Amino acid sequence: MNSMLYRQSLVLGSLFIILSEFMFASMGAAVKAVSAEMPNEMIVFMRNLFGALVLLPLLWRYGWRHLQTRIWYLHVMRGGFGVAAMYCFFYALANMPLASGMLLKMTSPLFIPLVAIAWLGEGITRRALLAVVVGFIGVILVLQPQGGFEAVAVIGLLGGALAAVAKVTVRRLGRSEPTTRIVFYFALVATLVSAVPLSWSWQTPDTDSWLLLLLIGIVGTLGQLLLTRGYSIAPPSQVGAFTYTSVVFAALFGYLFWDEMVDYLFVIGALIIAVAGMLVLQERQNVSLNRARFDNEPL
């Protein structure tokens, strides 16, 4: 009976994650579409504003006391790094093929061990280090640099590094904070931070742009909630590979809407990045590097 329940949890968790990645790929396609008319600063702000508004019914249900927290500084930190990663990610989506931009977002697991070393003073196993190196070889195959990386690719990779810092912060928040609180505070902090550039970049959207911006906010927030729900049902080491389905969905959208094609080097590189990312996360979970120290680290 227990094994049957476990298999059911794996199936259900996998479905939640695949659906969340479809949402993220849809958000990416909407970002690319609206970027032809709206500046990046406007898109990031509207993504977070509409995301916060989508969460208001949940807060009404649970009550405003649900927002009370003693570790507000971690929420601010998570929001700051998260919105910085979002600027980089949206810029990459607007200026390179959709599948490539989405894949650069998925490089964040490769940066997590490096963040843990630099920030938390944790160690890294040889297998994890090898996986990181192999993963970046996959990045080279995907980007196929001719004499050097283009600026947009560097910005996309920077987004992956910033997202890794945000994810390390989320791991600490997840020990005591409920999902809705983490997601709402991210939307709140990100909205306030991304409102600052509007003083010089505001542009009134037309009807089509409003619809796309609304879509970005809704599906992005739903994707966050579905992903978190999936990981709460099934172990990340068992279902985490499905997070890379967003690249498949993005490649499909890129082909349908922008006639973008992926070559065999992209496919090989994407598979390498996916396998390397999963090995890094699984290695960290299996050996539980400095787990007690991580949980008690005064961030």
Tab-separated table of C-alpha atoms in Angstrom:
chain	number	residue	atom	x	y	z
A	1	MET	CA	0.000	0.000	0.000
A	2	ASN	CA	2.807	2.363	0.890
A	3	SER	CA	4.584	1.658	-2.404
A	4	MET	CA	1.354	2.348	-4.286
A	5	LEU	CA	0.902	5.669	-2.488
A	6	TYR	CA	4.533	6.532	-3.228
A	7	ARG	CA	4.059	5.838	-6.942
A	8	GLN	CA	0.885	7.900	-6.944
A	9	SER	CA	2.717	10.789	-5.287
A	10	LEU	CA	5.458	10.571	-7.933
A	11	VAL	CA	2.922	10.659	-10.759
A	12	LEU	CA	0.928	13.508	-9.232
A	13	GLY	CA	4.052	15.493	-8.330
A	14	SER	CA	5.429	15.024	-11.851
A	15	LEU	CA	2.167	16.229	-13.399
A	16	PHE	CA	2.175	19.345	-11.214
A	17	ILE	CA	5.750	20.134	-12.243
A	18	ILE	CA	5.146	19.538	-15.952
A	19	LEU	CA	2.097	21.798	-15.792
A	20	SER	CA	4.122	24.447	-13.952
A	21	GLU	CA	6.813	24.318	-16.643
A	22	PHE	CA	4.165	24.721	-19.332
A	23	MET	CA	3.079	27.862	-17.485
A	24	PHE	CA	6.660	29.160	-17.347
A	25	ALA	CA	7.195	28.471	-21.050
A	26	SER	CA	3.914	30.253	-21.824
A	27	MET	CA	5.098	33.188	-19.733
A	28	GLY	CA	8.367	33.212	-21.660
A	29	ALA	CA	6.526	33.274	-24.986
A	30	ALA	CA	4.338	36.150	-23.785
A	31	VAL	CA	7.437	38.038	-22.599
A	32	LYS	CA	9.073	37.621	-25.993
A	33	ALA	CA	5.901	38.744	-27.778
A	34	VAL	CA	5.288	41.867	-25.692
A	35	SER	CA	8.982	42.858	-25.658
A	36	ALA	CA	8.575	44.091	-29.226
A	37	GLU	CA	6.326	46.872	-27.880
A	38	MET	CA	7.267	47.342	-24.213
A	39	PRO	CA	10.613	47.956	-22.435
A	40	ASN	CA	12.024	45.282	-20.145
A	41	GLU	CA	11.459	47.440	-17.049
A	42	MET	CA	7.720	47.628	-17.746
A	43	ILE	CA	7.424	43.883	-18.325
A	44	VAL	CA	9.203	42.973	-15.088
A	45	PHE	CA	7.090	45.409	-13.067
A	46	MET	CA	3.789	44.231	-14.521
A	47	ARG	CA	4.774	40.581	-14.039
A	48	ASN	CA	5.250	41.180	-10.331
A	49	LEU	CA	2.296	43.549	-9.889
A	50	PHE	CA	-0.214	41.191	-11.492
A	51	GLY	CA	1.391	38.295	-9.641
A	52	ALA	CA	0.771	40.035	-6.324
A	53	LEU	CA	-2.833	40.785	-7.313
A	54	VAL	CA	-3.433	37.136	-8.234
A	55	LEU	CA	-2.403	36.150	-4.699
A	56	LEU	CA	-4.791	38.547	-2.944
A	57	PRO	CA	-7.735	36.069	-2.902
A	58	LEU	CA	-5.480	33.541	-1.155
A	59	LEU	CA	-4.533	36.104	1.470
A	60	TRP	CA	-8.196	36.972	1.958
A	61	ARG	CA	-8.874	33.300	2.587
A	62	TYR	CA	-6.034	32.772	5.061
A	63	GLY	CA	-6.141	36.234	6.633
A	64	TRP	CA	-3.546	38.990	6.779
A	65	ARG	CA	-2.034	37.444	9.890
A	66	HIS	CA	-0.740	34.800	7.525
A	67	LEU	CA	1.867	37.366	6.423
A	68	GLN	CA	3.415	37.796	9.866
A	69	THR	CA	7.078	36.781	9.816
A	70	ARG	CA	10.201	37.212	11.906
A	71	ILE	CA	12.618	36.679	9.042
A	72	TRP	CA	11.519	39.538	6.814
A	73	TYR	CA	15.151	40.207	5.851
A	74	LEU	CA	15.318	36.833	4.090
A	75	HIS	CA	12.165	37.686	2.150
A	76	VAL	CA	13.751	40.997	1.108
A	77	MET	CA	16.946	39.217	0.087
A	78	ARG	CA	15.058	36.583	-1.875
A	79	GLY	CA	13.002	39.281	-3.597
A	80	GLY	CA	16.034	41.400	-4.465
A	81	PHE	CA	18.029	38.594	-6.047
A	82	GLY	CA	14.898	37.151	-7.635
A	83	VAL	CA	13.910	40.368	-9.387
A	84	ALA	CA	17.500	40.916	-10.569
A	85	ALA	CA	17.438	37.418	-12.073
A	86	MET	CA	14.084	38.242	-13.676
A	87	TYR	CA	15.508	41.322	-15.408
A	88	CYS	CA	18.290	39.169	-16.867
A	89	PHE	CA	15.944	36.338	-17.805
A	90	PHE	CA	13.380	38.532	-19.548
A	91	TYR	CA	16.130	40.386	-21.420
A	92	ALA	CA	17.517	37.075	-22.673
A	93	LEU	CA	14.068	35.876	-23.762
A	94	ALA	CA	13.512	39.079	-25.730
A	95	ASN	CA	16.859	39.014	-27.528
A	96	MET	CA	17.646	35.373	-28.276
A	97	PRO	CA	15.733	32.254	-29.391
A	98	LEU	CA	13.038	31.342	-26.871
A	99	ALA	CA	14.385	27.848	-26.147
A	100	SER	CA	17.917	29.189	-25.589
A	101	GLY	CA	16.707	31.882	-23.220
A	102	MET	CA	14.617	29.369	-21.287
A	103	LEU	CA	17.546	26.960	-21.069
A	104	LEU	CA	19.855	29.632	-19.634
A	105	LYS	CA	17.310	30.079	-16.845
A	106	MET	CA	17.704	26.375	-16.101
A	107	THR	CA	21.451	26.734	-15.469
A	108	SER	CA	20.809	27.907	-11.903
A	109	PRO	CA	21.397	24.412	-10.381
A	110	LEU	CA	24.945	24.547	-11.760
A	111	PHE	CA	25.599	27.722	-9.767
A	112	ILE	CA	24.069	26.505	-6.485
A	113	PRO	CA	27.188	24.604	-5.274
A	114	LEU	CA	29.326	27.649	-6.110
A	115	VAL	CA	26.948	29.883	-4.142
A	116	ALA	CA	27.069	27.453	-1.215
A	117	ILE	CA	30.880	27.542	-1.229
A	118	ALA	CA	31.178	31.328	-1.488
A	119	TRP	CA	28.298	32.241	0.825
A	120	LEU	CA	27.858	29.413	3.302
A	121	GLY	CA	31.369	27.996	3.281
A	122	GLU	CA	30.078	24.539	2.345
A	123	GLY	CA	32.183	21.929	0.623
A	124	ILE	CA	31.570	20.297	-2.741
A	125	THR	CA	32.067	16.670	-3.718
A	126	ARG	CA	34.117	15.665	-6.737
A	127	ARG	CA	31.026	14.293	-8.442
A	128	ALA	CA	29.174	17.577	-7.980
A	129	LEU	CA	32.178	19.577	-9.215
A	130	LEU	CA	32.477	17.321	-12.262
A	131	ALA	CA	28.763	17.737	-12.952
A	132	VAL	CA	29.134	21.538	-12.794
A	133	VAL	CA	32.046	21.483	-15.258
A	134	VAL	CA	30.207	19.138	-17.632
A	135	GLY	CA	27.087	21.296	-17.336
A	136	PHE	CA	28.950	24.384	-18.499
A	137	ILE	CA	30.332	22.393	-21.425
A	138	GLY	CA	26.677	21.854	-22.313
A	139	VAL	CA	26.150	25.626	-22.105
A	140	ILE	CA	28.962	26.128	-24.622
A	141	LEU	CA	27.355	23.624	-27.003
A	142	VAL	CA	24.007	25.418	-26.738
A	143	LEU	CA	25.381	28.930	-27.239
A	144	GLN	CA	28.045	27.946	-29.803
A	145	PRO	CA	30.154	31.078	-29.209
A	146	GLN	CA	32.172	32.311	-32.172
A	147	GLY	CA	35.213	34.067	-30.706
A	148	GLY	CA	33.424	34.808	-27.425
A	149	PHE	CA	30.031	34.889	-25.754
A	150	GLU	CA	27.551	37.532	-26.848
A	151	ALA	CA	26.454	40.042	-24.223
A	152	VAL	CA	22.894	38.671	-24.159
A	153	ALA	CA	24.218	35.179	-23.366
A	154	VAL	CA	26.344	36.541	-20.524
A	155	ILE	CA	23.296	38.362	-19.138
A	156	GLY	CA	21.277	35.144	-19.351
A	157	LEU	CA	23.977	33.231	-17.445
A	158	LEU	CA	24.121	36.023	-14.867
A	159	GLY	CA	20.400	35.498	-14.396
A	160	GLY	CA	21.085	31.829	-13.665
A	161	ALA	CA	23.667	32.780	-11.024
A	162	LEU	CA	21.343	35.311	-9.373
A	163	ALA	CA	18.503	32.783	-9.400
A	164	ALA	CA	20.793	30.310	-7.628
A	165	VAL	CA	21.290	32.782	-4.769
A	166	ALA	CA	17.524	33.302	-4.579
A	167	LYS	CA	16.932	29.529	-4.492
A	168	VAL	CA	19.410	29.043	-1.652
A	169	THR	CA	17.470	31.711	0.247
A	170	VAL	CA	14.149	29.996	-0.536
A	171	ARG	CA	15.518	26.756	0.891
A	172	ARG	CA	16.087	28.487	4.211
A	173	LEU	CA	12.700	30.214	4.087
A	174	GLY	CA	10.970	26.920	3.356
A	175	ARG	CA	11.953	25.563	6.761
A	176	SER	CA	9.464	27.793	8.558
A	177	GLU	CA	7.462	29.791	6.002
A	178	PRO	CA	4.381	28.539	4.083
A	179	THR	CA	4.371	28.601	0.299
A	180	THR	CA	1.842	31.404	-0.104
A	181	ARG	CA	3.818	33.687	2.223
A	182	ILE	CA	7.079	33.108	0.342
A	183	VAL	CA	5.454	33.698	-3.049
A	184	PHE	CA	3.528	36.785	-1.918
A	185	TYR	CA	6.513	38.469	-0.269
A	186	PHE	CA	8.545	37.813	-3.388
A	187	ALA	CA	5.839	39.466	-5.498
A	188	LEU	CA	5.595	42.378	-3.033
A	189	VAL	CA	9.338	43.052	-2.784
A	190	ALA	CA	9.850	42.530	-6.507
A	191	THR	CA	6.973	44.902	-7.334
A	192	LEU	CA	8.390	47.656	-5.114
A	193	VAL	CA	11.930	47.227	-6.448
A	194	SER	CA	10.865	47.041	-10.095
A	195	ALA	CA	8.662	50.137	-9.695
A	196	VAL	CA	11.740	52.360	-9.322
A	197	PRO	CA	12.873	52.192	-12.992
A	198	LEU	CA	9.373	53.186	-14.128
A	199	SER	CA	10.270	56.804	-13.344
A	200	TRP	CA	12.268	56.872	-16.580
A	201	SER	CA	10.867	53.925	-18.569
A	202	TRP	CA	7.068	54.116	-18.222
A	203	GLN	CA	5.209	53.473	-21.448
A	204	THR	CA	1.417	53.186	-21.606
A	205	PRO	CA	0.495	49.745	-22.997
A	206	ASP	CA	-2.086	49.297	-25.741
A	207	THR	CA	-4.877	46.720	-25.417
A	208	ASP	CA	-2.862	43.800	-26.802
A	209	SER	CA	0.087	44.628	-24.557
A	210	TRP	CA	-2.175	44.822	-21.505
A	211	LEU	CA	-3.522	41.346	-22.261
A	212	LEU	CA	-0.027	39.911	-22.667
A	213	LEU	CA	1.189	41.582	-19.467
A	214	LEU	CA	-1.807	40.200	-17.593
A	215	LEU	CA	-1.093	36.745	-19.005
A	216	ILE	CA	2.540	36.988	-17.873
A	217	GLY	CA	1.511	37.801	-14.319
A	218	ILE	CA	-1.145	35.100	-14.069
A	219	VAL	CA	0.719	32.147	-15.596
A	220	GLY	CA	3.987	33.102	-13.892
A	221	THR	CA	2.355	33.068	-10.462
A	222	LEU	CA	0.424	29.876	-11.182
A	223	GLY	CA	3.672	28.274	-12.309
A	224	GLN	CA	5.322	29.165	-9.001
A	225	LEU	CA	2.459	27.704	-6.983
A	226	LEU	CA	2.255	24.532	-9.075
A	227	LEU	CA	6.000	23.952	-8.882
A	228	THR	CA	6.036	24.337	-5.114
A	229	ARG	CA	3.029	22.047	-4.810
A	230	GLY	CA	4.726	19.421	-6.959
A	231	TYR	CA	7.831	19.438	-4.781
A	232	SER	CA	5.694	19.172	-1.651
A	233	ILE	CA	4.088	15.982	-2.994
A	234	ALA	CA	7.142	14.181	-4.397
A	235	PRO	CA	10.914	14.284	-3.659
A	236	PRO	CA	12.802	16.777	-5.876
A	237	SER	CA	15.451	14.132	-6.620
A	238	GLN	CA	12.754	11.953	-8.206
A	239	VAL	CA	10.745	14.505	-10.153
A	240	GLY	CA	13.153	17.428	-10.603
A	241	ALA	CA	14.118	16.325	-14.111
A	242	PHE	CA	10.665	17.370	-15.300
A	243	THR	CA	11.548	21.032	-14.660
A	244	TYR	CA	13.504	20.895	-17.914
A	245	THR	CA	10.311	20.246	-19.883
A	246	SER	CA	9.960	24.030	-20.035
A	247	VAL	CA	12.740	23.998	-22.642
A	248	VAL	CA	10.746	21.526	-24.751
A	249	PHE	CA	7.620	23.684	-24.505
A	250	ALA	CA	9.692	26.803	-25.282
A	251	ALA	CA	11.204	25.147	-28.360
A	252	LEU	CA	7.680	24.279	-29.543
A	253	PHE	CA	6.420	27.843	-28.986
A	254	GLY	CA	9.525	29.261	-30.668
A	255	TYR	CA	8.909	27.116	-33.735
A	256	LEU	CA	5.173	27.853	-33.913
A	257	PHE	CA	5.299	31.624	-33.386
A	258	TRP	CA	8.791	32.731	-34.526
A	259	ASP	CA	9.957	29.929	-36.863
A	260	GLU	CA	12.889	29.260	-34.525
A	261	MET	CA	14.692	25.963	-35.050
A	262	VAL	CA	17.030	24.068	-32.724
A	263	ASP	CA	19.982	22.092	-34.093
A	264	TYR	CA	21.584	18.886	-32.860
A	265	LEU	CA	24.217	20.777	-30.832
A	266	PHE	CA	21.451	22.541	-28.919
A	267	VAL	CA	19.733	19.224	-28.186
A	268	ILE	CA	22.985	17.604	-27.022
A	269	GLY	CA	23.901	20.635	-24.914
A	270	ALA	CA	20.420	20.826	-23.396
A	271	LEU	CA	20.547	17.145	-22.413
A	272	ILE	CA	23.989	17.629	-20.857
A	273	ILE	CA	22.787	20.639	-18.853
A	274	ALA	CA	19.688	18.752	-17.682
A	275	VAL	CA	21.653	15.678	-16.586
A	276	ALA	CA	24.369	17.775	-14.933
A	277	GLY	CA	21.816	19.898	-13.103
A	278	MET	CA	20.011	16.831	-11.787
A	279	LEU	CA	23.298	15.224	-10.690
A	280	VAL	CA	24.263	18.366	-8.777
A	281	LEU	CA	20.932	18.537	-6.954
A	282	GLN	CA	20.869	14.799	-6.259
A	283	GLU	CA	24.442	14.835	-4.963
A	284	ARG	CA	23.644	17.660	-2.570
A	285	GLN	CA	20.568	15.855	-1.326
A	286	ASN	CA	22.272	12.470	-0.958
A	287	VAL	CA	25.293	13.639	1.011
A	288	SER	CA	23.407	16.429	2.859
A	289	LEU	CA	26.444	18.672	2.890
A	290	ASN	CA	26.731	20.465	6.211
A	291	ARG	CA	22.959	20.204	6.642
A	292	ALA	CA	22.847	21.228	10.289
A	293	ARG	CA	25.203	24.097	9.628
A	294	PHE	CA	23.072	25.279	6.705
A	295	ASP	CA	19.885	25.277	8.743
A	296	ASN	CA	21.486	27.248	11.569
A	297	GLU	CA	23.425	29.686	9.419
A	298	PRO	CA	22.565	33.274	10.457
A	299	LEU	CA	21.641	34.689	7.052
